[in-house]
Short mmCIF file of C-alpha atoms in Angstrom, two decimals:
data_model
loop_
_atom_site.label_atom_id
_atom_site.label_comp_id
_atom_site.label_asym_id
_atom_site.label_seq_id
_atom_site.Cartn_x
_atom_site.Cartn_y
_atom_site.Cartn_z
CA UNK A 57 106.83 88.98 124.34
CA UNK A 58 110.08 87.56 124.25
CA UNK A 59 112.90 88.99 122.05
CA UNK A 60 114.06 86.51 119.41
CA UNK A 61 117.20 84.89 120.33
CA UNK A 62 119.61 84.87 117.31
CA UNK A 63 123.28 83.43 118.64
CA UNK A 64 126.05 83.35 116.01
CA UNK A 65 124.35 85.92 113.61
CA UNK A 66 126.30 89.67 114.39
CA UNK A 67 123.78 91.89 116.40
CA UNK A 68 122.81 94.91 115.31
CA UNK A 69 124.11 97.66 117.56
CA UNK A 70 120.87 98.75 118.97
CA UNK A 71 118.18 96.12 120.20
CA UNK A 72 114.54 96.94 118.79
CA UNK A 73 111.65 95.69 120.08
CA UNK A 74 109.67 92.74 118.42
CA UNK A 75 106.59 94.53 117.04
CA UNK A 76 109.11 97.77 115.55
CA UNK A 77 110.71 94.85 113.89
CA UNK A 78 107.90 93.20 112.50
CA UNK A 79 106.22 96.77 111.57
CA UNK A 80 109.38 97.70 109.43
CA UNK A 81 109.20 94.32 107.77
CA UNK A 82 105.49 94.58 107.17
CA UNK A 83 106.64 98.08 105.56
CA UNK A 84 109.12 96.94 103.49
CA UNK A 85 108.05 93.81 102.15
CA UNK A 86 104.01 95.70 100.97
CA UNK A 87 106.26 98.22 99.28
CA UNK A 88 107.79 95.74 97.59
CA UNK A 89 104.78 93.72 96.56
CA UNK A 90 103.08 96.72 95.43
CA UNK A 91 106.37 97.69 93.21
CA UNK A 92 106.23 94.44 91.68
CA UNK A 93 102.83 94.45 90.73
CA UNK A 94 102.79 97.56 89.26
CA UNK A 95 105.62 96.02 87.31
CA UNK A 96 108.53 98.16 88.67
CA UNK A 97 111.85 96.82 87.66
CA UNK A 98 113.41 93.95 90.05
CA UNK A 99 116.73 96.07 90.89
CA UNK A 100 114.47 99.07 92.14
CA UNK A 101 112.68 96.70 94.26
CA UNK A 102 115.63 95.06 95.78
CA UNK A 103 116.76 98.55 96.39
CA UNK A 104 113.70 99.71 97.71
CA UNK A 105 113.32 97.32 100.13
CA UNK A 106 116.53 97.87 101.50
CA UNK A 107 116.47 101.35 102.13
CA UNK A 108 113.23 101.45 103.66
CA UNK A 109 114.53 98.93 106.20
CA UNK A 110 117.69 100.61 106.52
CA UNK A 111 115.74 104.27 107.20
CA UNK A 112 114.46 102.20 110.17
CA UNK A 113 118.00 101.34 111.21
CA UNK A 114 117.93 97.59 110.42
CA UNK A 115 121.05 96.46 108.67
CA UNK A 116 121.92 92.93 107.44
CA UNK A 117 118.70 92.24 105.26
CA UNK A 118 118.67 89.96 102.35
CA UNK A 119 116.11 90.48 99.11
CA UNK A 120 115.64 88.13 96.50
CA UNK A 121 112.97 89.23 93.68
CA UNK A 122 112.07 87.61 90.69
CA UNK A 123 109.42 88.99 88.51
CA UNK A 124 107.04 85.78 90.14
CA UNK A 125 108.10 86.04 93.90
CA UNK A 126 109.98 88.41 96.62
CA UNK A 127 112.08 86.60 99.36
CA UNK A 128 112.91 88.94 102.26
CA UNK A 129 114.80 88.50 105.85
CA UNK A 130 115.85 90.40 108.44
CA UNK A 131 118.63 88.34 109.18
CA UNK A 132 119.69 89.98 112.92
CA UNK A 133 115.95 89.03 113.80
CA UNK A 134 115.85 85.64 112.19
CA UNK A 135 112.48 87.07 110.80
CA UNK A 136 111.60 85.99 106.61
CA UNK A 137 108.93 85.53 104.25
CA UNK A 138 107.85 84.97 101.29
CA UNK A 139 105.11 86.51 98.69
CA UNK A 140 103.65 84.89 95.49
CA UNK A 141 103.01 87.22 92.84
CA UNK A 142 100.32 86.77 90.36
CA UNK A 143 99.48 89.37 88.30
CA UNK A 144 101.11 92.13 87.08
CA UNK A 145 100.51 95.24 84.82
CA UNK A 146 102.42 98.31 84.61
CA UNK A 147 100.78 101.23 86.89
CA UNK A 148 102.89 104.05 87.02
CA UNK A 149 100.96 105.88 89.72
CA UNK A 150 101.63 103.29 92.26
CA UNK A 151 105.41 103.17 91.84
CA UNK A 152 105.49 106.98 91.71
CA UNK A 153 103.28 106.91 95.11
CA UNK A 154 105.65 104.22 96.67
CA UNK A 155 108.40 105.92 95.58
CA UNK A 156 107.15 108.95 97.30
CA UNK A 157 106.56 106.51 99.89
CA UNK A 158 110.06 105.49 100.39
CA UNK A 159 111.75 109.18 100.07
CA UNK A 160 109.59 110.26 103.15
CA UNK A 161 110.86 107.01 105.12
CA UNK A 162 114.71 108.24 104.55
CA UNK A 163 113.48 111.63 105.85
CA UNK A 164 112.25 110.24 108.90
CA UNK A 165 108.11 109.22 108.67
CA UNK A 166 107.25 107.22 111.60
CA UNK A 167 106.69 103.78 111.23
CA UNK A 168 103.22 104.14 112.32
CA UNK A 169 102.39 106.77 109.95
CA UNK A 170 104.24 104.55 106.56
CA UNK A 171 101.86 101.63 107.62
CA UNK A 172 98.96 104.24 107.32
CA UNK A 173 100.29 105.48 104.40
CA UNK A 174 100.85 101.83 102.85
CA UNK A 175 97.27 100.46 103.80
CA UNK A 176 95.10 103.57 101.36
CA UNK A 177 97.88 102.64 98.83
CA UNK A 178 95.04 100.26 96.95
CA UNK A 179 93.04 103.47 96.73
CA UNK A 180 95.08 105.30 94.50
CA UNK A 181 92.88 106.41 91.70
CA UNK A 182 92.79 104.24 88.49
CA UNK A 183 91.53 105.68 84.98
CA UNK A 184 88.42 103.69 83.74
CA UNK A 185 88.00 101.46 81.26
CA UNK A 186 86.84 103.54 78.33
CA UNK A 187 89.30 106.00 78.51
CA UNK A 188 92.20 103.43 78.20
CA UNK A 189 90.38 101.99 75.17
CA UNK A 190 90.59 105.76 73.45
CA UNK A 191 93.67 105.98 74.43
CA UNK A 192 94.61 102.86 72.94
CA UNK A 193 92.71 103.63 69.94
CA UNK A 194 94.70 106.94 69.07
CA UNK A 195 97.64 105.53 70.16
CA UNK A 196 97.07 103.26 67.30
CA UNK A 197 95.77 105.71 65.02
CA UNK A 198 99.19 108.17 65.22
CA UNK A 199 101.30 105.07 64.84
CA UNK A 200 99.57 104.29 61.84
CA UNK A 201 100.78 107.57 60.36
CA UNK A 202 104.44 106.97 62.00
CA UNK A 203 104.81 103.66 60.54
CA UNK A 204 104.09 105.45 56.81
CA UNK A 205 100.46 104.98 56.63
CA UNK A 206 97.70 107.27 54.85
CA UNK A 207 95.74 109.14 56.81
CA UNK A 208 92.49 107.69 55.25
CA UNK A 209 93.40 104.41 57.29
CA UNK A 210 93.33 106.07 61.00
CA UNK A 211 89.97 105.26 61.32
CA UNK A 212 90.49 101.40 61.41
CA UNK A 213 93.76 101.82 63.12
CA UNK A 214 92.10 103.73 66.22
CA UNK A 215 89.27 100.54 65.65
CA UNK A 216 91.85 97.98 66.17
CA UNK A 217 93.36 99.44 68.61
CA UNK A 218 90.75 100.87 70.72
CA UNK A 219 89.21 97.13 70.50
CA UNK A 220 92.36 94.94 71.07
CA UNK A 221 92.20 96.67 74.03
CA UNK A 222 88.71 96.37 75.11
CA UNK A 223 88.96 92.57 74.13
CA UNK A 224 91.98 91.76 76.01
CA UNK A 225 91.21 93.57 79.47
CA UNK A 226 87.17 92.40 79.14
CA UNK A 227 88.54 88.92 78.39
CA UNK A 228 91.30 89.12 81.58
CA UNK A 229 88.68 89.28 83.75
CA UNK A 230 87.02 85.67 83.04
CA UNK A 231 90.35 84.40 82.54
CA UNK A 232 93.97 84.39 84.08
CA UNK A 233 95.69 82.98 80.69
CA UNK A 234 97.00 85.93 79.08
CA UNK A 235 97.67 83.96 76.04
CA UNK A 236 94.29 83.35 74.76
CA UNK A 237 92.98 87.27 75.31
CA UNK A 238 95.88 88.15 73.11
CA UNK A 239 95.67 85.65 70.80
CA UNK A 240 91.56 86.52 70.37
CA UNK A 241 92.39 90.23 70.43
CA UNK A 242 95.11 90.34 67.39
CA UNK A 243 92.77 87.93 65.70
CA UNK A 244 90.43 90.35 65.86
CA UNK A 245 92.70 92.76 65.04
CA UNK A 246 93.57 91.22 61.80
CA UNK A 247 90.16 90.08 60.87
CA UNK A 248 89.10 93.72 60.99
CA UNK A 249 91.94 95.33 58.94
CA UNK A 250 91.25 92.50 56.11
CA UNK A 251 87.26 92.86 55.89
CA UNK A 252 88.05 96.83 55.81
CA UNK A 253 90.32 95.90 52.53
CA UNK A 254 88.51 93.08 50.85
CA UNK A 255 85.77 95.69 51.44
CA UNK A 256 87.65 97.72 49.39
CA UNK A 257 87.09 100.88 51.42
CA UNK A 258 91.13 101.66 51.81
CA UNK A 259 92.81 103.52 49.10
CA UNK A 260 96.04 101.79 49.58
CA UNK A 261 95.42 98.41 50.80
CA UNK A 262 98.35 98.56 53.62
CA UNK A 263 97.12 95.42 55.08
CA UNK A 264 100.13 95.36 57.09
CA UNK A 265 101.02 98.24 58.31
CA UNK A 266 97.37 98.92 59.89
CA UNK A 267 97.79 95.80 61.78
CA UNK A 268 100.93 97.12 62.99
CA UNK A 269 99.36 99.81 63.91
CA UNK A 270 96.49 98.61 65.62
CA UNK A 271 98.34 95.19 67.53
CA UNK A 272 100.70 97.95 69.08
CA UNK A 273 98.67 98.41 72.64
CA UNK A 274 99.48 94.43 73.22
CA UNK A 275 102.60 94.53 71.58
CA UNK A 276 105.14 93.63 74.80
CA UNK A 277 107.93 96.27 73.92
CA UNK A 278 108.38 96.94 77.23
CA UNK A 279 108.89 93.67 78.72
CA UNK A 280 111.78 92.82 75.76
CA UNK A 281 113.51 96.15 76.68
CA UNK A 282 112.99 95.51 80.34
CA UNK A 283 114.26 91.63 80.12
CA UNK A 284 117.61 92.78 78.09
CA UNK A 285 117.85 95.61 80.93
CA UNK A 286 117.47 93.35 84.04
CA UNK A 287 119.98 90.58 82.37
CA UNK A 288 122.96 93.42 82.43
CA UNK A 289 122.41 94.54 85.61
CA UNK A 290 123.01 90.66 86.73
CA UNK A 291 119.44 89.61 87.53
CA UNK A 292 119.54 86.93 84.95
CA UNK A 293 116.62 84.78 86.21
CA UNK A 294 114.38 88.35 86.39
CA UNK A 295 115.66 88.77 82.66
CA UNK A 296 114.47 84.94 81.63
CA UNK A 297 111.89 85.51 83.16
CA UNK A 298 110.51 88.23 81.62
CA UNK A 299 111.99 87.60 78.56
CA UNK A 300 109.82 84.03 78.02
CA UNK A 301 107.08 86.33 79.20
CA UNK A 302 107.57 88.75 76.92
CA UNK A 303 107.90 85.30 73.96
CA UNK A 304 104.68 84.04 75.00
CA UNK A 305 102.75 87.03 73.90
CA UNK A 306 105.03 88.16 71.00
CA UNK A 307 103.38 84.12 69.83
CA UNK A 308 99.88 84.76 70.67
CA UNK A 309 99.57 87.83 68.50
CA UNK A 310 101.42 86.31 65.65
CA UNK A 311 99.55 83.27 65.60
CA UNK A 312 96.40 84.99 66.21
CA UNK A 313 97.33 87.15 62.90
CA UNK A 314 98.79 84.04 61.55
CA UNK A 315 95.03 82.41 61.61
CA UNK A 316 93.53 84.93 59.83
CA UNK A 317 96.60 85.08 56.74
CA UNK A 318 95.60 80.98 56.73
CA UNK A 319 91.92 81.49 56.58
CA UNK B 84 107.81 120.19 58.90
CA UNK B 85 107.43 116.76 58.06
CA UNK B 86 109.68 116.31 61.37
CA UNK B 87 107.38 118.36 63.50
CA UNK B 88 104.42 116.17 62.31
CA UNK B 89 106.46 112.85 63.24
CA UNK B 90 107.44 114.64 66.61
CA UNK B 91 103.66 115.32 67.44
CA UNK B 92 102.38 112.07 66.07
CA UNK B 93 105.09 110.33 68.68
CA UNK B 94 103.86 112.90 71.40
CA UNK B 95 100.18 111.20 71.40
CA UNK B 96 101.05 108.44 70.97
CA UNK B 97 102.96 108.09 73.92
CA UNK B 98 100.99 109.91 75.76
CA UNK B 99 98.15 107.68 75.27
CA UNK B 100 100.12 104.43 76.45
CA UNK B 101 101.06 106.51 79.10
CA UNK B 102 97.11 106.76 79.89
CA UNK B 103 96.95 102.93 79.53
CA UNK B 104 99.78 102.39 81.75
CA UNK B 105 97.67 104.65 84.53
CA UNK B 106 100.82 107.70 84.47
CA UNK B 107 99.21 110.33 86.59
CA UNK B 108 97.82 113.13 84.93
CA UNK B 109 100.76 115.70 85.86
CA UNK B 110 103.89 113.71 84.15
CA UNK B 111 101.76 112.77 80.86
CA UNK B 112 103.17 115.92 79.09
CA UNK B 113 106.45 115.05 80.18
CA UNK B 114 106.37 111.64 79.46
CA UNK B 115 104.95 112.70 75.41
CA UNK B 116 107.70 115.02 75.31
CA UNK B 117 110.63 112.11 76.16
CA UNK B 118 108.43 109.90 73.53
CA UNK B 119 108.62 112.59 71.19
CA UNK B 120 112.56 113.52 71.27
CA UNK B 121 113.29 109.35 71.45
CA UNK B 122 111.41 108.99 68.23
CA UNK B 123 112.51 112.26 66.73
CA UNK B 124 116.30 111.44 66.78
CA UNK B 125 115.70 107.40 65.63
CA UNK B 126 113.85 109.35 62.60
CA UNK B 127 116.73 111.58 62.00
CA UNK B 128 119.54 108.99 61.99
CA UNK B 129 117.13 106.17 59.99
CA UNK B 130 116.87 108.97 57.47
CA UNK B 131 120.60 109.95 57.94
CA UNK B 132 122.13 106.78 58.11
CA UNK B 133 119.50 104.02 57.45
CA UNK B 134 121.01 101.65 60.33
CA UNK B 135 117.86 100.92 62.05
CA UNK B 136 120.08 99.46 65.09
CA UNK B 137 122.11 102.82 65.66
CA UNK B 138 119.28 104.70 65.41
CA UNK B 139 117.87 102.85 68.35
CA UNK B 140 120.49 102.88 70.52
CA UNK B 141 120.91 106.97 69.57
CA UNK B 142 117.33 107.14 70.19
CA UNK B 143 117.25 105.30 73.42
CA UNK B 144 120.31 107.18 74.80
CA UNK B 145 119.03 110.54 74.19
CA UNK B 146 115.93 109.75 75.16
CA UNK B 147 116.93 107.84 79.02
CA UNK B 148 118.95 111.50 79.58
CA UNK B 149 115.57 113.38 79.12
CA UNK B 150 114.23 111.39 81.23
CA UNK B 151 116.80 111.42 84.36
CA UNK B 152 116.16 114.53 83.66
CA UNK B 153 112.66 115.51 84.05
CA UNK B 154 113.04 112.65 86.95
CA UNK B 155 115.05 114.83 88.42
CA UNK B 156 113.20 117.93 88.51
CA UNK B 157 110.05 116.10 88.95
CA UNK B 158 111.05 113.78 91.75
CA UNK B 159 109.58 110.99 89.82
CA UNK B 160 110.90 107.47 89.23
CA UNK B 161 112.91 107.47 86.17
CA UNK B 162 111.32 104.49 84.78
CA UNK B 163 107.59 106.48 84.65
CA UNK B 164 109.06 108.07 81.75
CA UNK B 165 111.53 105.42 80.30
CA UNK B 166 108.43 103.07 80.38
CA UNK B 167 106.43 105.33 78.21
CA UNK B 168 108.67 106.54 75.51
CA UNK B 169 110.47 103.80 74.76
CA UNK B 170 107.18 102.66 73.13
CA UNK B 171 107.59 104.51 69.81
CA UNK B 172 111.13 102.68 69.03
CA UNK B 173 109.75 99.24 70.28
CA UNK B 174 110.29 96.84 67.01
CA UNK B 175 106.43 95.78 67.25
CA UNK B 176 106.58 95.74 63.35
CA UNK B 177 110.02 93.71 62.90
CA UNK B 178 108.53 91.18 65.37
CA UNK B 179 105.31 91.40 63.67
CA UNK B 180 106.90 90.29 60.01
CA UNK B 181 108.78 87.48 61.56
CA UNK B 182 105.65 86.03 62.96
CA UNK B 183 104.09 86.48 59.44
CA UNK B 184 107.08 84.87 57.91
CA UNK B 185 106.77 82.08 60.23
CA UNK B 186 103.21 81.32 59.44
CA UNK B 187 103.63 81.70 56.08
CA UNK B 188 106.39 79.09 56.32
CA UNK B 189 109.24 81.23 55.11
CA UNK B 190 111.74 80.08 57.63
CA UNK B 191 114.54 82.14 56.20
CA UNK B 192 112.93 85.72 56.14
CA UNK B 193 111.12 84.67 59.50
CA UNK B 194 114.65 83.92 61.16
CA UNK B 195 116.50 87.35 59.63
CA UNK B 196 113.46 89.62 61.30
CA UNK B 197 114.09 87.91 64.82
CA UNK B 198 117.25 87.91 64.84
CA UNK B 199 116.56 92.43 63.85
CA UNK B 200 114.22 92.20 66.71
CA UNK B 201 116.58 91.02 69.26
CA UNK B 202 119.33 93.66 68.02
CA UNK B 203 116.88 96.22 67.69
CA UNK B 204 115.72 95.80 71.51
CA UNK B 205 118.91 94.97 72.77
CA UNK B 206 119.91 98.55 71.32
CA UNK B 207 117.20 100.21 72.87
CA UNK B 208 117.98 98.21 76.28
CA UNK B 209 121.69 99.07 76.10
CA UNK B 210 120.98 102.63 75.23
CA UNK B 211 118.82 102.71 78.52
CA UNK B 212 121.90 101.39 80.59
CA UNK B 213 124.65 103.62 78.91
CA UNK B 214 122.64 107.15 79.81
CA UNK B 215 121.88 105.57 83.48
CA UNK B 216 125.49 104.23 84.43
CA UNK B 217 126.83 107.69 82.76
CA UNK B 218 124.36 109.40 85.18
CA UNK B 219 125.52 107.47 88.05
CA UNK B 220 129.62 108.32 87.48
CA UNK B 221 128.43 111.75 86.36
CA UNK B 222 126.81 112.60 89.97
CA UNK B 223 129.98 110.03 91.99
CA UNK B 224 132.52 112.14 90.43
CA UNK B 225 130.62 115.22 91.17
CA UNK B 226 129.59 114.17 94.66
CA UNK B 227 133.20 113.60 95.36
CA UNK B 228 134.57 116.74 94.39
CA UNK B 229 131.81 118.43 96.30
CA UNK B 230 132.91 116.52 99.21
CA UNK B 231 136.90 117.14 98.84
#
């Protein structure tokens, strides 16, 4: 194959062939798709990508990431792309294995072996289903107590939460809108904690604070802190971005509370 | 006492988002224990102080050092634990009243709990930055002396 010809662009100082090239961009730009869906930040990406292709001794690369889409070129090869990004949910495992990942590039890993490495990515264990709904549901139940609630309350708190949960994610996979599985899952929410009081089972009748409590698993805390964090570093459209994100679900749970305090 | 309670209380709890945002099984403790101190110091000030804005940014700080911390030792992204114990200071119940204010068509309330929430999570956000950029000169200061 014929080396690409790039004329007014500065050469790097050593030629690499066209398949090392292509193998280091294939590298860099999974890593980076991975990072993003497991809802890394946009800086670390950026600066990610860059290192890995710099490990490989390619200089002069340009990244562009946005919470939606990753632009990346090797400029000295004329070589870029671009990936779409649908969905994403944090996963901490998979930015601690790319991370991992990316320290063993600097060190030296063959490109051969990172490709290896970056194709069993996908396999990297995930917890099931029910034990992210307990976890919700305690998660709920202790911030129940940390908000000033009575103990007498945890049980509803860990029912809320434990089935906001199971609602939204059993809901995500008929549907992409995120909007409508958290606007179904805080109205469930809500419509739980007020039977339980107009049951009259609670001692106090802390309407509010239990739904606190048990709307915090969709609650996008995260995402606000993340948006504010990404606009100071200078990735303003990443901050937006995330920030309307962020909005748009802050809405759907109030107005699927809101529906029920109409009712 | 009652602050051990609170300190446990934040402990599971972010422990179990940390389960729901798939942490491996060997940086959970770590990540409870960052949740823990975060929401240990913003209960400290709030009952100090009562400025629920400092006590997020205090909280925040303290908590990001932890982290770069145990990040450090670890050889873990920082963010694994940032992720998870920011969760306890998150204002889910400020933004949670100004929706309710906004249904219930009290416009006035509904716009003073917003505007908390944005304060309150720009604290935590610029608490965040302040421990990492201090981290950075820390280690460039250090890194040059080393060198000279």
């Amino acid at each position: 194959m014929n080396e690409v010809e790039v004329v007014e662009v500065p050469r790097a100082e050593e030629e690499y062939s066209e398949s090392f090239v292509r193998s280091v961009f294939f590298v860099s730009i999974n890593a980076g798709k991975v990072l993003l869906e497991s809802g890394a930040e946009t800086y670390r990406i950026e600066d990610t990508m860059t290192r890995i292709a710099s490990a490989y001794g390619i200089a002069n690369t340009q990244v562009f990431v946005t919470p939606t889409v990753i632009i990346f070129s090797i400029n000295d090869y004329s070589l870029t792309q671009t990936v779409r990004i649908d969905e994403r949910f944090n996963n901490l495992a998979r930015v601690i294995e790319i991370n991992g990942l990316s320290r063993e590039i600097s060190n030296g890993l063959p490109i051969k072996k990172a490709i290896e490495r970056l194709e069993t990515i996908h396999e990297t264990p995930s917890l099931p289903l029910w034990i992210m709904i307990i976890a919700a549901g305690l998660a709920s139940a202790m911030f129940l107590i940390m908000f000033n609630g009575v103990p007498s309350d945890m049980l509803i708190a860990f029912i809320g939460g434990a089935g906001a949960l199971l609602i939204n994610e059993s809901m995500l996979r008929y549907t992409r809108i995120k909007f409508f599985t958290e606007f179904f899952a805080s109205f469930y929410v809500a419509i739980t904690a007020t039977i339980y009081i107009a049951i009259g089972f609670s001692l106090t009748e802390m309407l509010n604070t239990i739904i606190i409590a048990s709307v915090m698993p969709l609650v996008p805390g995260v995402l606000i802190t993340n948006a504010v964090r990404e606009m100071i570093r200078g990735h303003l459209m990443a901050g937006a971005t995330k920030g309307i994100e962020a909005m748009l679900t802050a809405v759907a749970i109030g107005v699927g509370v809101g529906v029920v305090f109409i009712i | 006492m009652e602050y051990i309670l609170q300190f446990l209380l934040a402990f599971g709890a972010t422990i179990g988002f940390g389960v729901m945002f798939n942490a491996p099984k060997n940086v959970l403790i770590y990540c409870g224990l960052a949740g823990g101190v975060g929401w240990i110091i913003y209960t400290v000030v709030m009952n100090t102080i009562d400025q629920n804005i400092i006590a997020a940014f205090l909280g925040s700080f303290v908590l990001t050092i932890i982290s770069l911390l145990f990040a450090r030792r670890l050889k873990t992204p920082v963010i694994v634990f940032i992720v998870c114990g920011i969760i306890p200071l998150v204002p889910g119940g400020l933004a949670y009243q100004a929706m309710r204010h906004i249904v219930t068509n009290d416009y006035q309330l509904a716009i003073e709990f917003i505007f908390q929430v944005g304060l309150v999570s720009g604290a935590i956000a610029i608490g965040i930055i302040f421990a990492e950029t201090l981290n950075q000169v820390y280690y460039g200061i250090k890194g040059k002396l080393v060198r000279s």
